[in-house]
CSV table of C-alpha atoms in Angstrom, one decimal:
chain,number,residue,atom,x,y,z
U,1,MET,CA,0.0,0.0,0.0
U,2,SER,CA,1.4,3.4,-1.0
U,3,SER,CA,1.9,6.2,1.5
U,4,ALA,CA,-0.4,8.4,-0.5
U,5,THR,CA,-3.3,5.9,-0.1
U,6,GLN,CA,-2.9,5.5,3.7
U,7,PRO,CA,-3.7,9.2,4.6
U,8,LYS,CA,-6.8,9.1,2.5
U,9,GLN,CA,-8.1,6.1,4.3
U,10,ASN,CA,-7.4,7.7,7.6
U,11,GLU,CA,-9.3,10.8,6.6
U,12,GLU,CA,-12.3,8.7,5.5
U,13,LYS,CA,-12.7,7.0,8.9
U,14,PRO,CA,-13.3,10.2,10.9
U,15,ALA,CA,-15.6,11.4,8.2
U,16,ARG,CA,-17.7,8.2,8.5
U,17,ARG,CA,-17.7,8.6,12.3
U,18,GLN,CA,-18.9,12.2,12.0
U,19,SER,CA,-21.6,11.2,9.6
U,20,ALA,CA,-22.9,8.5,12.0
U,21,VAL,CA,-22.9,10.9,14.9
U,22,SER,CA,-24.7,13.7,13.0
U,23,ALA,CA,-27.4,11.3,11.9
U,24,TRP,CA,-28.6,11.2,15.5
U,25,GLY,CA,-27.7,14.8,16.2
U,26,PRO,CA,-31.3,16.2,16.3
U,27,LEU,CA,-32.0,13.9,19.3
U,28,ARG,CA,-29.6,16.1,21.3
U,29,ALA,CA,-32.3,18.8,21.2
U,30,PRO,CA,-34.5,18.1,24.2
U,31,LEU,CA,-37.8,19.3,22.6
U,32,PHE,CA,-37.2,17.3,19.3
U,33,ARG,CA,-36.2,14.2,21.3
U,34,ALA,CA,-39.3,14.4,23.5
U,35,LEU,CA,-41.6,14.9,20.4
U,36,TRP,CA,-39.8,12.2,18.5
U,37,ILE,CA,-40.4,9.6,21.3
U,38,ALA,CA,-44.0,10.8,21.8
U,39,ALA,CA,-44.5,10.5,18.0
U,40,VAL,CA,-43.3,6.9,17.9
U,41,ALA,CA,-45.7,6.0,20.7
U,42,SER,CA,-48.6,7.8,19.0
U,43,ASN,CA,-47.9,6.3,15.6
U,44,VAL,CA,-47.8,2.8,17.1
U,45,GLY,CA,-51.2,3.6,18.6
U,46,THR,CA,-52.5,4.7,15.2
U,47,TRP,CA,-51.4,1.5,13.5
U,48,MET,CA,-52.9,-0.5,16.4
U,49,GLU,CA,-56.1,1.4,15.8
U,50,ASP,CA,-56.2,0.5,12.1
U,51,VAL,CA,-55.9,-3.2,13.0
U,52,GLY,CA,-58.6,-2.9,15.6
U,53,GLU,CA,-61.0,-1.1,13.3
U,54,ALA,CA,-60.6,-3.7,10.5
U,55,TRP,CA,-61.1,-6.5,13.0
U,56,LEU,CA,-64.1,-4.9,14.6
U,57,MET,CA,-65.8,-4.3,11.3
U,58,THR,CA,-65.4,-8.0,10.3
U,59,SER,CA,-67.2,-8.9,13.6
U,60,LEU,CA,-70.0,-6.4,13.1
U,61,THR,CA,-70.9,-7.2,9.5
U,62,SER,CA,-70.3,-9.7,6.7
U,63,SER,CA,-70.3,-7.0,4.1
U,64,THR,CA,-67.0,-6.9,2.2
U,65,LEU,CA,-67.9,-3.4,1.1
U,66,LEU,CA,-68.1,-2.1,4.6
U,67,VAL,CA,-64.9,-3.8,5.6
U,68,ALA,CA,-63.2,-2.2,2.7
U,69,LEU,CA,-64.7,1.2,3.5
U,70,VAL,CA,-62.9,1.2,6.9
U,71,GLU,CA,-59.6,2.0,5.3
U,72,THR,CA,-61.2,4.4,2.9
U,73,ALA,CA,-62.9,6.3,5.7
U,74,GLY,CA,-59.6,6.8,7.5
U,75,SER,CA,-57.6,7.8,4.4
U,76,LEU,CA,-60.1,9.9,2.4
U,77,PRO,CA,-59.7,13.0,4.6
U,78,VAL,CA,-56.0,13.1,3.9
U,79,VAL,CA,-56.7,13.2,0.2
U,80,LEU,CA,-59.4,15.8,0.5
U,81,LEU,CA,-57.7,18.1,2.9
U,82,ALA,CA,-54.0,17.9,1.9
U,83,VAL,CA,-53.9,21.3,0.3
U,84,PRO,CA,-56.4,23.2,2.6
U,85,SER,CA,-54.8,21.9,5.8
U,86,GLY,CA,-51.3,22.9,4.5
U,87,ALA,CA,-52.5,26.4,3.9
U,88,PHE,CA,-54.3,26.5,7.3
U,89,ALA,CA,-51.0,25.5,9.0
U,90,ASP,CA,-49.4,28.6,7.6
U,91,LEU,CA,-52.2,30.9,8.8
U,92,ILE,CA,-52.4,30.1,12.5
U,93,ASP,CA,-50.1,29.2,15.3
U,94,ARG,CA,-48.9,25.7,14.6
U,95,ARG,CA,-48.5,24.7,18.2
U,96,ARG,CA,-52.1,25.6,18.9
U,97,LEU,CA,-53.2,23.8,15.8
U,98,LEU,CA,-51.3,20.7,16.8
U,99,LEU,CA,-52.8,20.8,20.3
U,100,ILE,CA,-56.3,21.0,18.8
U,101,THR,CA,-55.8,18.2,16.3
U,102,GLN,CA,-54.1,15.9,18.9
U,103,ALA,CA,-56.9,16.6,21.4
U,104,TRP,CA,-59.5,15.9,18.6
U,105,MET,CA,-58.0,12.6,17.8
U,106,LEU,CA,-57.8,11.7,21.5
U,107,VAL,CA,-61.5,12.4,22.0
U,108,VAL,CA,-62.5,10.5,18.8
U,109,ALA,CA,-60.4,7.4,19.7
U,110,ALA,CA,-61.6,7.5,23.3
U,111,THR,CA,-65.3,7.8,22.1
U,112,LEU,CA,-64.8,4.8,19.8
U,113,GLY,CA,-63.2,2.8,22.6
U,114,VAL,CA,-65.9,3.5,25.1
U,115,LEU,CA,-68.7,2.7,22.6
U,116,THR,CA,-67.0,-0.5,21.6
U,117,VAL,CA,-66.4,-1.7,25.1
U,118,ALA,CA,-70.1,-0.9,25.8
U,119,GLY,CA,-71.1,-2.9,22.8
U,120,LEU,CA,-72.8,0.1,21.1
U,121,THR,CA,-70.6,0.4,18.0
U,122,THR,CA,-72.4,-0.1,14.7
U,123,PRO,CA,-70.7,-0.4,11.3
U,124,TRP,CA,-71.8,3.1,10.4
U,125,THR,CA,-70.7,4.5,13.7
U,126,LEU,CA,-67.3,2.9,13.1
U,127,LEU,CA,-67.0,4.4,9.7
U,128,LEU,CA,-68.0,7.9,10.9
U,129,LEU,CA,-65.5,7.8,13.8
U,130,ALA,CA,-62.8,6.4,11.5
U,131,PHE,CA,-63.4,9.4,9.2
U,132,ALA,CA,-63.3,11.8,12.1
U,133,LEU,CA,-60.0,10.4,13.2
U,134,GLY,CA,-58.7,10.8,9.6
U,135,LEU,CA,-59.8,14.4,9.7
U,136,GLY,CA,-57.6,15.0,12.7
U,137,ALA,CA,-54.7,13.3,11.0
U,138,ALA,CA,-55.1,15.3,7.8
U,139,ALA,CA,-55.1,18.6,9.7
U,140,ASN,CA,-52.3,17.6,11.9
U,141,ALA,CA,-49.7,16.4,9.3
U,142,PRO,CA,-48.7,19.6,7.6
U,143,ALA,CA,-48.3,21.5,10.8
U,144,TRP,CA,-46.3,18.7,12.3
U,145,GLU,CA,-43.9,18.7,9.3
U,146,ALA,CA,-43.7,22.5,9.4
U,147,ILE,CA,-42.5,22.7,13.0
U,148,THR,CA,-39.4,20.6,12.4
U,149,PRO,CA,-37.1,23.5,11.4
U,150,GLU,CA,-38.1,25.2,14.7
U,151,LEU,CA,-36.9,22.3,16.8
U,152,VAL,CA,-33.4,21.8,15.4
U,153,THR,CA,-30.6,23.8,13.9
U,154,ARG,CA,-30.3,24.2,10.2
U,155,GLU,CA,-27.3,21.8,10.1
U,156,ASP,CA,-29.4,19.1,11.8
U,157,LEU,CA,-32.5,19.6,9.7
U,158,PRO,CA,-31.8,16.9,7.1
U,159,ALA,CA,-31.2,14.3,9.8
U,160,ALA,CA,-34.3,15.5,11.7
U,161,VAL,CA,-36.4,14.8,8.6
U,162,THR,CA,-34.8,11.4,8.2
U,163,LEU,CA,-35.5,10.6,11.9
U,164,GLY,CA,-39.1,11.5,11.3
U,165,ALA,CA,-39.3,8.9,8.6
U,166,VAL,CA,-37.5,6.4,10.9
U,167,ALA,CA,-40.2,7.1,13.6
U,168,PHE,CA,-42.9,6.3,11.1
U,169,ASN,CA,-41.3,3.1,9.9
U,170,ILE,CA,-40.6,1.9,13.5
U,171,ALA,CA,-44.3,2.4,14.3
U,172,ARG,CA,-45.4,0.7,11.0
U,173,ALA,CA,-43.2,-2.3,11.9
U,174,ILE,CA,-44.4,-2.6,15.5
U,175,GLY,CA,-47.9,-1.3,15.5
U,176,PRO,CA,-49.8,-3.8,13.4
U,177,ALA,CA,-48.2,-6.8,15.1
U,178,LEU,CA,-48.8,-5.4,18.6
U,179,GLY,CA,-52.3,-4.4,17.6
U,180,GLY,CA,-53.1,-7.9,16.4
U,181,LEU,CA,-51.9,-9.4,19.7
U,182,LEU,CA,-53.9,-6.9,21.8
U,183,VAL,CA,-57.1,-7.3,19.8
U,184,ALA,CA,-56.9,-11.1,20.3
U,185,ALA,CA,-56.1,-10.7,24.0
U,186,VAL,CA,-58.3,-7.8,25.1
U,187,GLY,CA,-60.5,-6.8,22.2
U,188,SER,CA,-60.7,-3.8,19.8
U,189,GLY,CA,-62.2,-1.5,22.4
U,190,ALA,CA,-59.2,-1.7,24.6
U,191,VAL,CA,-56.9,-1.0,21.6
U,192,PHE,CA,-58.9,2.1,20.8
U,193,LEU,CA,-58.6,3.3,24.3
U,194,LEU,CA,-54.8,2.7,24.3
U,195,ASN,CA,-54.6,4.7,21.1
U,196,ALA,CA,-56.4,7.6,22.8
U,197,VAL,CA,-53.8,7.4,25.6
U,198,SER,CA,-51.0,7.5,23.1
U,199,PHE,CA,-51.9,11.0,22.1
U,200,LEU,CA,-51.3,12.3,25.6
U,201,GLY,CA,-47.6,12.2,25.3
U,202,VAL,CA,-47.6,14.5,22.2
U,203,ILE,CA,-50.1,16.8,23.9
U,204,ILE,CA,-48.0,17.2,27.0
U,205,VAL,CA,-44.8,17.9,25.1
U,206,LEU,CA,-46.6,20.5,22.9
U,207,TYR,CA,-48.3,22.1,25.9
U,208,ARG,CA,-45.0,22.6,27.6
U,209,TRP,CA,-43.4,24.1,24.4
U,210,ARG,CA,-43.3,27.9,24.6
U,211,ARG,CA,-43.2,28.6,20.9
U,212,PRO,CA,-42.4,32.2,20.0
U,213,ILE,CA,-45.5,33.7,18.3
U,214,GLU,CA,-44.8,35.2,14.9
U,215,LYS,CA,-46.5,38.5,13.9
U,216,SER,CA,-48.0,36.9,10.8
U,217,ASN,CA,-49.9,34.3,12.9
U,218,LEU,CA,-53.6,34.9,13.5
């Protein structure tokens, strides 16, 4: 090995170590770290909810159409409100908007859980509440993405965006499996109530965040 090659290899090792460290750099920011952990828990709850809703509908009706409509009811608001909710997130205080949407989803999930435990959920009630939960998610997503630059430095922003995707994928890997186990063990109603509880972590972190109010906000 030539002497010219050796220094290059030595320079590459610190560069790789620096890259590995910076990938987790945003987690050094207390607020981002707290929201990231809370988001993982909340997303796990959301995937559990999806499993519980699908399973509950199959126990309420034999209609394949209604079973298919469960996923449609939850996803349709995202399609319908993607542009309006993005504009809305630019018009009002994002922290306040996130608190409202998180509280909305908590109430909807808790309502569905209570009705299911009480044996009062019907197929159309399930579809209506799944749609209402989707409305909260649709209004929440743009504001959630928009606050990321406020939580980390500009240098850490690319890594923060990546960690957001990591949080989603962790939840997508864990949530359905955990949801299936819990539905089999304790029923869909309990899963819905657990999902409602999962929103509390995000709400608490957002409530404690003292975000500077911009003059352009309403």
